[in-house]
mmCIF file of C-alpha atoms in Angstrom:
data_model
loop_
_atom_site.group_PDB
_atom_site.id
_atom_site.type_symbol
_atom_site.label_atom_id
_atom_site.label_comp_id
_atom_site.label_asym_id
_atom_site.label_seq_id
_atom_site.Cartn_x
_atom_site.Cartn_y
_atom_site.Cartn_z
ATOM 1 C CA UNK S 1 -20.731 -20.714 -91.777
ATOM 2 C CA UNK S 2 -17.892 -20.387 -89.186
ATOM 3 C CA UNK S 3 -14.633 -21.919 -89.953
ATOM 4 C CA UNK S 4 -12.322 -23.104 -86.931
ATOM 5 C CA UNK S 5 -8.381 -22.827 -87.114
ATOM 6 C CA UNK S 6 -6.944 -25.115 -84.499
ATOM 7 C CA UNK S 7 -3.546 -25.028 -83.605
ATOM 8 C CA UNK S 8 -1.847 -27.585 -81.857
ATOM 9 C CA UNK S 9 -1.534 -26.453 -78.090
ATOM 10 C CA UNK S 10 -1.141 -27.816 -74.633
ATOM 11 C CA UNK S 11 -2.955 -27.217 -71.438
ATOM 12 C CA UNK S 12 -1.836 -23.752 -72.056
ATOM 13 C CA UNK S 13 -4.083 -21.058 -73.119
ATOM 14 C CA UNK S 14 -2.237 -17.596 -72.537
ATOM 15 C CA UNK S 15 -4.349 -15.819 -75.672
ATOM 16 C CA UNK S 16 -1.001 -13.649 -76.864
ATOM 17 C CA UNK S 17 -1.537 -11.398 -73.958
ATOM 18 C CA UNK S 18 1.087 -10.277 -71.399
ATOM 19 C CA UNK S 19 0.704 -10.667 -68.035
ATOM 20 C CA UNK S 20 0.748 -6.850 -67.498
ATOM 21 C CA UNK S 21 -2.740 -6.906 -69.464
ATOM 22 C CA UNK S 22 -4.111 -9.714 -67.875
ATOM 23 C CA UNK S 23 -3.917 -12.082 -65.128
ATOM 24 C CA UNK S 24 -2.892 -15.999 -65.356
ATOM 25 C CA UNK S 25 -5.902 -18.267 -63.885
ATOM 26 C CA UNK S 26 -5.021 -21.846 -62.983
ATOM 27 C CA UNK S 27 -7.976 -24.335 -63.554
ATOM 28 C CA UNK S 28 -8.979 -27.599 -65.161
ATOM 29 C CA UNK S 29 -7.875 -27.582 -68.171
ATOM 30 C CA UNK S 30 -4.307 -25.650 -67.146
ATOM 31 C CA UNK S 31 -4.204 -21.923 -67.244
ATOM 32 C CA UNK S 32 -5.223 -19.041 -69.078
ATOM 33 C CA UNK S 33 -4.712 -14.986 -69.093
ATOM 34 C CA UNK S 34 -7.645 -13.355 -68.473
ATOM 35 C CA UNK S 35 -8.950 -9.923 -68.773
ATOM 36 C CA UNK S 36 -8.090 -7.595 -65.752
ATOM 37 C CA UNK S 37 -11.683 -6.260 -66.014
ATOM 38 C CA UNK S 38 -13.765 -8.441 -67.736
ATOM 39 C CA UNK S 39 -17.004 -6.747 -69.476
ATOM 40 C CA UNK S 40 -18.586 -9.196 -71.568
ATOM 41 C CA UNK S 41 -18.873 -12.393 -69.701
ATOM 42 C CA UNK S 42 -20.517 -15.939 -70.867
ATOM 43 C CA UNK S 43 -21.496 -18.267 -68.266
ATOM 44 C CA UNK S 44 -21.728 -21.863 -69.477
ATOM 45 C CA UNK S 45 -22.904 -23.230 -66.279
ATOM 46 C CA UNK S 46 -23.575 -21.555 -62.314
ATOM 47 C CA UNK S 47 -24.827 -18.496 -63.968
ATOM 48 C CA UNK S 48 -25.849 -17.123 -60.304
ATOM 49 C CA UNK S 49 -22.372 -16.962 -59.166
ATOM 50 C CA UNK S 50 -21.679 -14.568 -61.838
ATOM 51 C CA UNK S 51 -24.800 -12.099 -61.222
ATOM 52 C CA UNK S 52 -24.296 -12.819 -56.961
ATOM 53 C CA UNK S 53 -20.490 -11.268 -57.770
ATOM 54 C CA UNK S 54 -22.212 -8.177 -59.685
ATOM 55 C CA UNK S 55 -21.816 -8.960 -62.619
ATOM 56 C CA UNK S 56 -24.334 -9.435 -65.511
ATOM 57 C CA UNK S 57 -23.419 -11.522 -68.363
ATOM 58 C CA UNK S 58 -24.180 -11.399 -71.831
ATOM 59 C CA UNK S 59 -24.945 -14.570 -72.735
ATOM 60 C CA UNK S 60 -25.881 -17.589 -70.507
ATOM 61 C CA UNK S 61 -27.147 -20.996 -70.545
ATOM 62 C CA UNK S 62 -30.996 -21.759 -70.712
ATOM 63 C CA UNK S 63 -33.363 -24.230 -69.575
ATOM 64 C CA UNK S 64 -37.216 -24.501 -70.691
ATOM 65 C CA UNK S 65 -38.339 -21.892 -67.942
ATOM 66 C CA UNK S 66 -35.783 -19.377 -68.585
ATOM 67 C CA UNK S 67 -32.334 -19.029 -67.662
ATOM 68 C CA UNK S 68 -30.742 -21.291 -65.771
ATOM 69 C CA UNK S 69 -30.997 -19.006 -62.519
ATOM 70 C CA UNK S 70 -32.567 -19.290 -59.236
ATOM 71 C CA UNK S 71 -32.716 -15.751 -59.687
ATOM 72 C CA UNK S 72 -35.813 -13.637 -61.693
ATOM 73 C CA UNK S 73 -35.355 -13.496 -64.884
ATOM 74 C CA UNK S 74 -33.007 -11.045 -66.379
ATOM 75 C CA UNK S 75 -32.979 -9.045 -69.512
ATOM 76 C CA UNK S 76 -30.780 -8.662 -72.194
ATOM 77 C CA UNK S 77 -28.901 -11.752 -71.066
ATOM 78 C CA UNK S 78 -28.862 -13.902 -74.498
ATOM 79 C CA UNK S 79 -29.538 -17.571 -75.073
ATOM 80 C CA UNK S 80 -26.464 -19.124 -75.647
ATOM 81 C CA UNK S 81 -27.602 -23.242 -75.542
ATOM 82 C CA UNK S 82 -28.008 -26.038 -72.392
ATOM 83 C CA UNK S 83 -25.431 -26.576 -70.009
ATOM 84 C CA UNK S 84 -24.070 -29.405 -71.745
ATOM 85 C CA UNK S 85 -24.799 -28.314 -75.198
ATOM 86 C CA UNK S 86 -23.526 -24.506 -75.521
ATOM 87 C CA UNK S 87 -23.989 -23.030 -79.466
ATOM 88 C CA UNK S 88 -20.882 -21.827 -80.330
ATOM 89 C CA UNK S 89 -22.163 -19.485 -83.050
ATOM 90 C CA UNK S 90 -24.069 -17.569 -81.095
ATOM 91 C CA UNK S 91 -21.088 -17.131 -78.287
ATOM 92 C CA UNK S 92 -18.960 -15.907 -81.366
ATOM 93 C CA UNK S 93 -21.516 -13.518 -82.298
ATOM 94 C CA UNK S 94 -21.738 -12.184 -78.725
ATOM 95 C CA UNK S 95 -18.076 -11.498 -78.560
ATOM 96 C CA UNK S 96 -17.272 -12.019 -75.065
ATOM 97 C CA UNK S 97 -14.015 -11.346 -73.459
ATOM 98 C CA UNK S 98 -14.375 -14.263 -70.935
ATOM 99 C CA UNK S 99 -16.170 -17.423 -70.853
ATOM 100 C CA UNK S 100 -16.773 -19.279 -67.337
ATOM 101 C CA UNK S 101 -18.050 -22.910 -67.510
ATOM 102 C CA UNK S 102 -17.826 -26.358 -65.767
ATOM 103 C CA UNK S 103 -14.816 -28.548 -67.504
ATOM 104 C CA UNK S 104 -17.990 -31.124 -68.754
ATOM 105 C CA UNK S 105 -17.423 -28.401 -71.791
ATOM 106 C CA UNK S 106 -13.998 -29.634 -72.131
ATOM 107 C CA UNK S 107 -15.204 -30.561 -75.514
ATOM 108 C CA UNK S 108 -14.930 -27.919 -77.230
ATOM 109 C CA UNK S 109 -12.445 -25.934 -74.612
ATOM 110 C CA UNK S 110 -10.122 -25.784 -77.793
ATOM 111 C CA UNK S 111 -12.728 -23.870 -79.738
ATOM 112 C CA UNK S 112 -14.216 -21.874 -77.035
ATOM 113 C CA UNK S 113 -10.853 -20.616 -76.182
ATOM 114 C CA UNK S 114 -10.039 -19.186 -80.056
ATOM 115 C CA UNK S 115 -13.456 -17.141 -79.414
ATOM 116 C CA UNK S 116 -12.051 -15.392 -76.013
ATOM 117 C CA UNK S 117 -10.236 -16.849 -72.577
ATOM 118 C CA UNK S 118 -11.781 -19.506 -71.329
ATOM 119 C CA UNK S 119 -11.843 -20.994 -67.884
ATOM 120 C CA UNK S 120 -13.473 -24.162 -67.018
ATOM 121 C CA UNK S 121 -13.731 -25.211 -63.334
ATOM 122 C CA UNK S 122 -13.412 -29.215 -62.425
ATOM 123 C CA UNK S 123 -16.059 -31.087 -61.811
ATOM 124 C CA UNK S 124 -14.596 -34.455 -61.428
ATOM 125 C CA UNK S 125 -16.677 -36.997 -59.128
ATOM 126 C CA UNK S 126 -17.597 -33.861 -56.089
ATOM 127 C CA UNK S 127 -19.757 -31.082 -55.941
ATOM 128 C CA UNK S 128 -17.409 -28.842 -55.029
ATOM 129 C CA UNK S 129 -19.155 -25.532 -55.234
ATOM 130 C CA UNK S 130 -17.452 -23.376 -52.975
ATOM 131 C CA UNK S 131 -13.974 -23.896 -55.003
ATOM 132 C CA UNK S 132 -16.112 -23.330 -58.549
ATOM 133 C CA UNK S 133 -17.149 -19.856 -56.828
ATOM 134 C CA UNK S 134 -13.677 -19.175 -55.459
ATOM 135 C CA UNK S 135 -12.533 -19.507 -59.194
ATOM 136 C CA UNK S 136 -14.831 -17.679 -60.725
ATOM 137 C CA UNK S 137 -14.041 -14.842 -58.747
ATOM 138 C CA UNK S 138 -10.358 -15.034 -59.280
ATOM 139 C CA UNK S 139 -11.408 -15.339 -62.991
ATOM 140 C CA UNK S 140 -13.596 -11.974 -62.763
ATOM 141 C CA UNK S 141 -11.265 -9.881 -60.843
ATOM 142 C CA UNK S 142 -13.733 -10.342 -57.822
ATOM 143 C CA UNK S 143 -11.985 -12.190 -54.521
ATOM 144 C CA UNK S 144 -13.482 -9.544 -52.132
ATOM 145 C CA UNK S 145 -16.788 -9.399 -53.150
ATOM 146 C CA UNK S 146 -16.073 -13.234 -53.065
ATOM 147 C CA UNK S 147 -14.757 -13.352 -49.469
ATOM 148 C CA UNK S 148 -18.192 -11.160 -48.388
ATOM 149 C CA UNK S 149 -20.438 -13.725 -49.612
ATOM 150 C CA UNK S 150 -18.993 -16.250 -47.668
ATOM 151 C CA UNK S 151 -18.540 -14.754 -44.548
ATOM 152 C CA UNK S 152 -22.013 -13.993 -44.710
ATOM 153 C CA UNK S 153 -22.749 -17.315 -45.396
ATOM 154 C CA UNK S 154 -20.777 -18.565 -42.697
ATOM 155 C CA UNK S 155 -22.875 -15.985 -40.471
ATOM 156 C CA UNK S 156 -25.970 -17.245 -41.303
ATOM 157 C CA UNK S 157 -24.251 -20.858 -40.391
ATOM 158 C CA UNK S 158 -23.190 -19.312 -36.980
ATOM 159 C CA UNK S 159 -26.903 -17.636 -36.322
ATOM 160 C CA UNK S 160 -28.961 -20.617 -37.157
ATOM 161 C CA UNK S 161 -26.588 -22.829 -35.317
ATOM 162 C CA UNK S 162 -27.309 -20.689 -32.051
ATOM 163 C CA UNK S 163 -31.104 -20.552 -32.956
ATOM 164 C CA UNK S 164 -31.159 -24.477 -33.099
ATOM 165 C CA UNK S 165 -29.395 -25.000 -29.204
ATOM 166 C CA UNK S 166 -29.583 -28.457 -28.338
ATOM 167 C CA UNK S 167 -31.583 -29.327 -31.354
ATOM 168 C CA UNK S 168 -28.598 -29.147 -33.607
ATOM 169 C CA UNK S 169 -27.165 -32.260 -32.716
ATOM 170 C CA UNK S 170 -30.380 -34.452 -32.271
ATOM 171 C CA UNK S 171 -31.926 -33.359 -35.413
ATOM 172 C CA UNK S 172 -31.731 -35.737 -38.421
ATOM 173 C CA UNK S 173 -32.537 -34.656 -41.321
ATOM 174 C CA UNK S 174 -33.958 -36.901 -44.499
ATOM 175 C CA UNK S 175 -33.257 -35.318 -48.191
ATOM 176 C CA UNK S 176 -35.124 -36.935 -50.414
ATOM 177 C CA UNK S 177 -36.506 -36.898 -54.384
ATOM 178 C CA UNK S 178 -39.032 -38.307 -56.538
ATOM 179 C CA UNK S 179 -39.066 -37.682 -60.568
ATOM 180 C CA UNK S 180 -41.144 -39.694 -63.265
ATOM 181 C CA UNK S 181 -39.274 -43.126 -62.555
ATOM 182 C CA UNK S 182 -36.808 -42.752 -59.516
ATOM 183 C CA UNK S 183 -36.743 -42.279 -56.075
ATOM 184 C CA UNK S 184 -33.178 -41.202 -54.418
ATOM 185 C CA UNK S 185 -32.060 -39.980 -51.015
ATOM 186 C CA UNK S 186 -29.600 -37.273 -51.060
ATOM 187 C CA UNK S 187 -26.573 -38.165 -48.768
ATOM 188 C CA UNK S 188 -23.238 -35.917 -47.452
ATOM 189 C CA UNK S 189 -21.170 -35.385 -50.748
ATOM 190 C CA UNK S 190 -24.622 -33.886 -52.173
ATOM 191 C CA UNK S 191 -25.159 -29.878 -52.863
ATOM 192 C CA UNK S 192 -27.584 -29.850 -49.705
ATOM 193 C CA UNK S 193 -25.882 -32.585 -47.948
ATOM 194 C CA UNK S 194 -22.847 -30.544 -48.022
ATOM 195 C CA UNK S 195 -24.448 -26.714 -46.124
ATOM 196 C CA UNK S 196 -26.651 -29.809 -43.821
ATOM 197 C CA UNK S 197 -22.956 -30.654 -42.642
ATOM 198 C CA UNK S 198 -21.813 -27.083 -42.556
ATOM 199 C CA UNK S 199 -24.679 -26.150 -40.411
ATOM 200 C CA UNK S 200 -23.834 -29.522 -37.931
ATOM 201 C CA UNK S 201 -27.039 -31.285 -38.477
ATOM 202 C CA UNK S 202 -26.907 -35.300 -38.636
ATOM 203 C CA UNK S 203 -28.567 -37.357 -41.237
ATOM 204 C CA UNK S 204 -29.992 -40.732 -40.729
ATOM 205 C CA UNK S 205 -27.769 -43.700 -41.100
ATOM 206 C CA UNK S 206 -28.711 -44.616 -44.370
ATOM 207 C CA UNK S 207 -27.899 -41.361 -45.368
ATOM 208 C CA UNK S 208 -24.579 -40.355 -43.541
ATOM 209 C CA UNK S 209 -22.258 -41.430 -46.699
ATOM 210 C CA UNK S 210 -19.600 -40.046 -48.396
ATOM 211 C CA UNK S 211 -21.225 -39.990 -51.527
ATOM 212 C CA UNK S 212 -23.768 -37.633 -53.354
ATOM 213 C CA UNK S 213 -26.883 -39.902 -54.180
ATOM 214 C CA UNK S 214 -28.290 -43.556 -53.586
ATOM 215 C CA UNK S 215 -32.038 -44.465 -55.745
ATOM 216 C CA UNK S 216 -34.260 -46.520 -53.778
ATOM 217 C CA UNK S 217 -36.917 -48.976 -54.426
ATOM 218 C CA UNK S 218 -40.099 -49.636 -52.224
ATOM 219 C CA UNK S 219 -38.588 -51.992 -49.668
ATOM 220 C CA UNK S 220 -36.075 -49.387 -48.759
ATOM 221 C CA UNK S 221 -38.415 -46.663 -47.512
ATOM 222 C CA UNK S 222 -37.169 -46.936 -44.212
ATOM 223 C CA UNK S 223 -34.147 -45.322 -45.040
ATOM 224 C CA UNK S 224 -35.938 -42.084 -46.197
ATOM 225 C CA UNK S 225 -36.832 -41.741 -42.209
ATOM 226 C CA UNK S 226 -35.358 -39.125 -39.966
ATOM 227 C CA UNK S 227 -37.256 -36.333 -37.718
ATOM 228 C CA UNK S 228 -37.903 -33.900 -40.712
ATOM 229 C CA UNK S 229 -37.448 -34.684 -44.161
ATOM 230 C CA UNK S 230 -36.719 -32.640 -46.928
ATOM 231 C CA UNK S 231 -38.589 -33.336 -50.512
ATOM 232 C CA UNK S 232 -38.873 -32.532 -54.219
ATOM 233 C CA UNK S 233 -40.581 -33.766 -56.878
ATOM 234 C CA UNK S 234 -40.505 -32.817 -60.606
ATOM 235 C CA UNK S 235 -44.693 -32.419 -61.758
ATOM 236 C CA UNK S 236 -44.901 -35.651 -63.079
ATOM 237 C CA UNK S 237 -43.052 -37.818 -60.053
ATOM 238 C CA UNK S 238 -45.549 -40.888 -60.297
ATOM 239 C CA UNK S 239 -42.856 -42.410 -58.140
ATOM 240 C CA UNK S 240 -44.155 -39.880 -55.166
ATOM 241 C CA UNK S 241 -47.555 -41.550 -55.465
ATOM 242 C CA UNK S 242 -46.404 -45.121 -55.730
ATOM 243 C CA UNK S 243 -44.131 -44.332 -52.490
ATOM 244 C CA UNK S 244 -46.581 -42.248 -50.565
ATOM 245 C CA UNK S 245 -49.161 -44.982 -51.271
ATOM 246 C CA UNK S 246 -46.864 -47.863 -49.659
ATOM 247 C CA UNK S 247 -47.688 -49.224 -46.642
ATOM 248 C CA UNK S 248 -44.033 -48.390 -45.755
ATOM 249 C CA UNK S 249 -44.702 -44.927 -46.262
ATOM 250 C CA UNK S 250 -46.948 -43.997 -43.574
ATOM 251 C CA UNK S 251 -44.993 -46.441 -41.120
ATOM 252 C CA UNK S 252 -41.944 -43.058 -41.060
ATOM 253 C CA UNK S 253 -41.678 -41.169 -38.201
ATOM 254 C CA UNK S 254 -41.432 -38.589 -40.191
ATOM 255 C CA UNK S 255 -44.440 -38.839 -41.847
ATOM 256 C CA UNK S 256 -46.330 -39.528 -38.772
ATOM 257 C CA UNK S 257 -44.977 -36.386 -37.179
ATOM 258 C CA UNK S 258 -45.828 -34.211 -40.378
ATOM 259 C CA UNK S 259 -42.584 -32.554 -40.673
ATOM 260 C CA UNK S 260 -42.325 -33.546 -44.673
ATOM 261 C CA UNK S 261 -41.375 -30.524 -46.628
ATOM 262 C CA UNK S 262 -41.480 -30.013 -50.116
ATOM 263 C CA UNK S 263 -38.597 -27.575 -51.077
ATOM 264 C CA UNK S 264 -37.081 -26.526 -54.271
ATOM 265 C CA UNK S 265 -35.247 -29.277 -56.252
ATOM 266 C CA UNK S 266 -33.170 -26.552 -58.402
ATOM 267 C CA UNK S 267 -31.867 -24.967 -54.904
ATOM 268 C CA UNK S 268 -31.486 -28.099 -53.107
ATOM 269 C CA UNK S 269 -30.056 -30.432 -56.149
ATOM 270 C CA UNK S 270 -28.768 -29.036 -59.027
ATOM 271 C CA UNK S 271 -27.610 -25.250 -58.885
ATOM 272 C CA UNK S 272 -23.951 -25.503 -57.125
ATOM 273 C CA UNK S 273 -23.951 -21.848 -56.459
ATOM 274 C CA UNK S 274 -24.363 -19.434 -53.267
ATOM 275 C CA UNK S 275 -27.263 -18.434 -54.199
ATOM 276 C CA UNK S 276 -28.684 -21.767 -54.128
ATOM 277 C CA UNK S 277 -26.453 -22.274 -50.802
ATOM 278 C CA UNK S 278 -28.679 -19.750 -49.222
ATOM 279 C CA UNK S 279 -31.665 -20.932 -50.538
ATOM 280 C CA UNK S 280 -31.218 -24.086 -48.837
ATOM 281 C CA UNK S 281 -30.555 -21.931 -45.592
ATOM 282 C CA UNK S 282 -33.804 -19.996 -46.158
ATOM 283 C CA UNK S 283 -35.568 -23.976 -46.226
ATOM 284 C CA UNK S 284 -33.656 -24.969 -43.053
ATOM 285 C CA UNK S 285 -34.694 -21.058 -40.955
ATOM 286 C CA UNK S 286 -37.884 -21.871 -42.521
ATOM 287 C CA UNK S 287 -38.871 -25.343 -41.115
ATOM 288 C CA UNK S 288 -36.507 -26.117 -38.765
ATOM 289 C CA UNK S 289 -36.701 -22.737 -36.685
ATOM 290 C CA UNK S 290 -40.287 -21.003 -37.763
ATOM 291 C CA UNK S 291 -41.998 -23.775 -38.347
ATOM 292 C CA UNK S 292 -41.330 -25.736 -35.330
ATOM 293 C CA UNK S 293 -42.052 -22.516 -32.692
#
């Protein structure tokens, strides 16, 4: 049995160390002193921004595949809960000297930070995944390595931009997902929406928002439309069938034109990280450049 000892503290978590031993970290829930060189890092949450900076944790979260990586699986990394859930025994029993995590662990921030410096990033009502990787990397002593990635992102940007020509700007492009009992369109403020706008590619009307998701019911097919259309669907979407079965349905240009692609939901919807950034630019070399030669 583990027995807590909370003391009252602010926003403050400077874990009795001097600056000269570690360095202060602003970040959502204030600021904490952390490790010069980390070794033992947890990863709560965006797991692949840790490993893409070189770095191989000890202990991250887990879905039912595996860990929660686009990445193959890795050894020796332990099983340390969900996302949303994270066991705080077996962190403690790991005996990290950092833990990196999204601030929906705010939680138990109080507890996680007694067990080793803890920084949570902000997740608030954006996907802002290029300012969670920009912290982590502060956070592990990596801003170079950091500053590599995306410039080689922003390479790839440049490249497939040039591939596209005139393309670029008359290209809309339809993101789109069906699981057991919704249907949604993926607009700007989404994971993919937001490397779709960094490339310069438009989006349909419908889905040229400021937001990160709308769900749709059958009358509103129309606004899945555009010249290609990006799609995922979890095994057991019976909303795909009752969509692709509507009358609606085969009425899209897009559909009509056969430029529907199922891509990976993980990459395109729920990862945050560069690695899932890049994935996304793999889809878009892929099927806007290969396939359409």
């Amino acid at each position: 049995m583990i027995v807590w000892i909370v003391a009252c503290q602010g926003k403050s978590n400077l874990n009795n160390e001097s600056p000269s031993d570690c360095r202060i970290i602003q970040h959502a829930m204030g600021e904490t002193c952390v490790p010069l060189n980390p070794q033992r890092v947890i990863a709560l949450s965006l797991v692949d921004n840790v490993i893409a900076l070189g770095i191989k944790p000890i202990g991250a979260t887990f879905i039912e595949t595996g860990i929660d990586s686009l990445l193959p699986q890795t050894t020796q990394i332990a099983n340390i809960g969900t996302r949303t859930q994270p066991n705080l025994e077996s962190i403690l029993r790991l005996k990290p000297d950092l833990i990196l995590g999204l601030d929906w662990n705010e939680v138990s921030y109080t507890q996680l930070s007694q067990i080793a410096p803890t920084v949570l990033v902000e997740s608030g009502d954006t996907l802002d995944w290029k300012r969670w990787f920009k912290v982590y990397a502060e956070a592990l002593g990596k801003t170079q390595e950091a500053d590599k990635i995306m410039a080689a992102y922003q390479q790839r940007i440049a490249d497939l931009q040039k591939q596209l020509g005139n393309r670029l700007s008359t290209t809309q492009v339809s993101v789109v997902s069906f699981w057991a009992d919704t249907a949604r369109i993926y607009l700007k403020q989404s994971f993919s929406g937001q490397i779709i706008n960094d490339v310069g590619l438009s989006r349909p009307d419908a889905q040229n928002k400021q937001t990160v998701n709308e769900n749709l019911s059958l009358e509103l097919i129309p606004q899945m439309d555009g010249d290609v259309m990006f799609l995922m669907a979890d095994s057991s979407a019976s909303k795909l069938t009752e969509f692709t079965n509507h009358p609606l349905w085969s009425q899209l240009k897009v559909v009509q034109q056969r430029r529907v692609y199922e891509v990976d939901g993980e990459a395109w919807i729920s990862q945050w990280t560069t690695v899932a950034a890049n994935r996304v630019l793999d889809d878009l070399y892929n099927y806007l450049i290969d396939e359409w030669k």
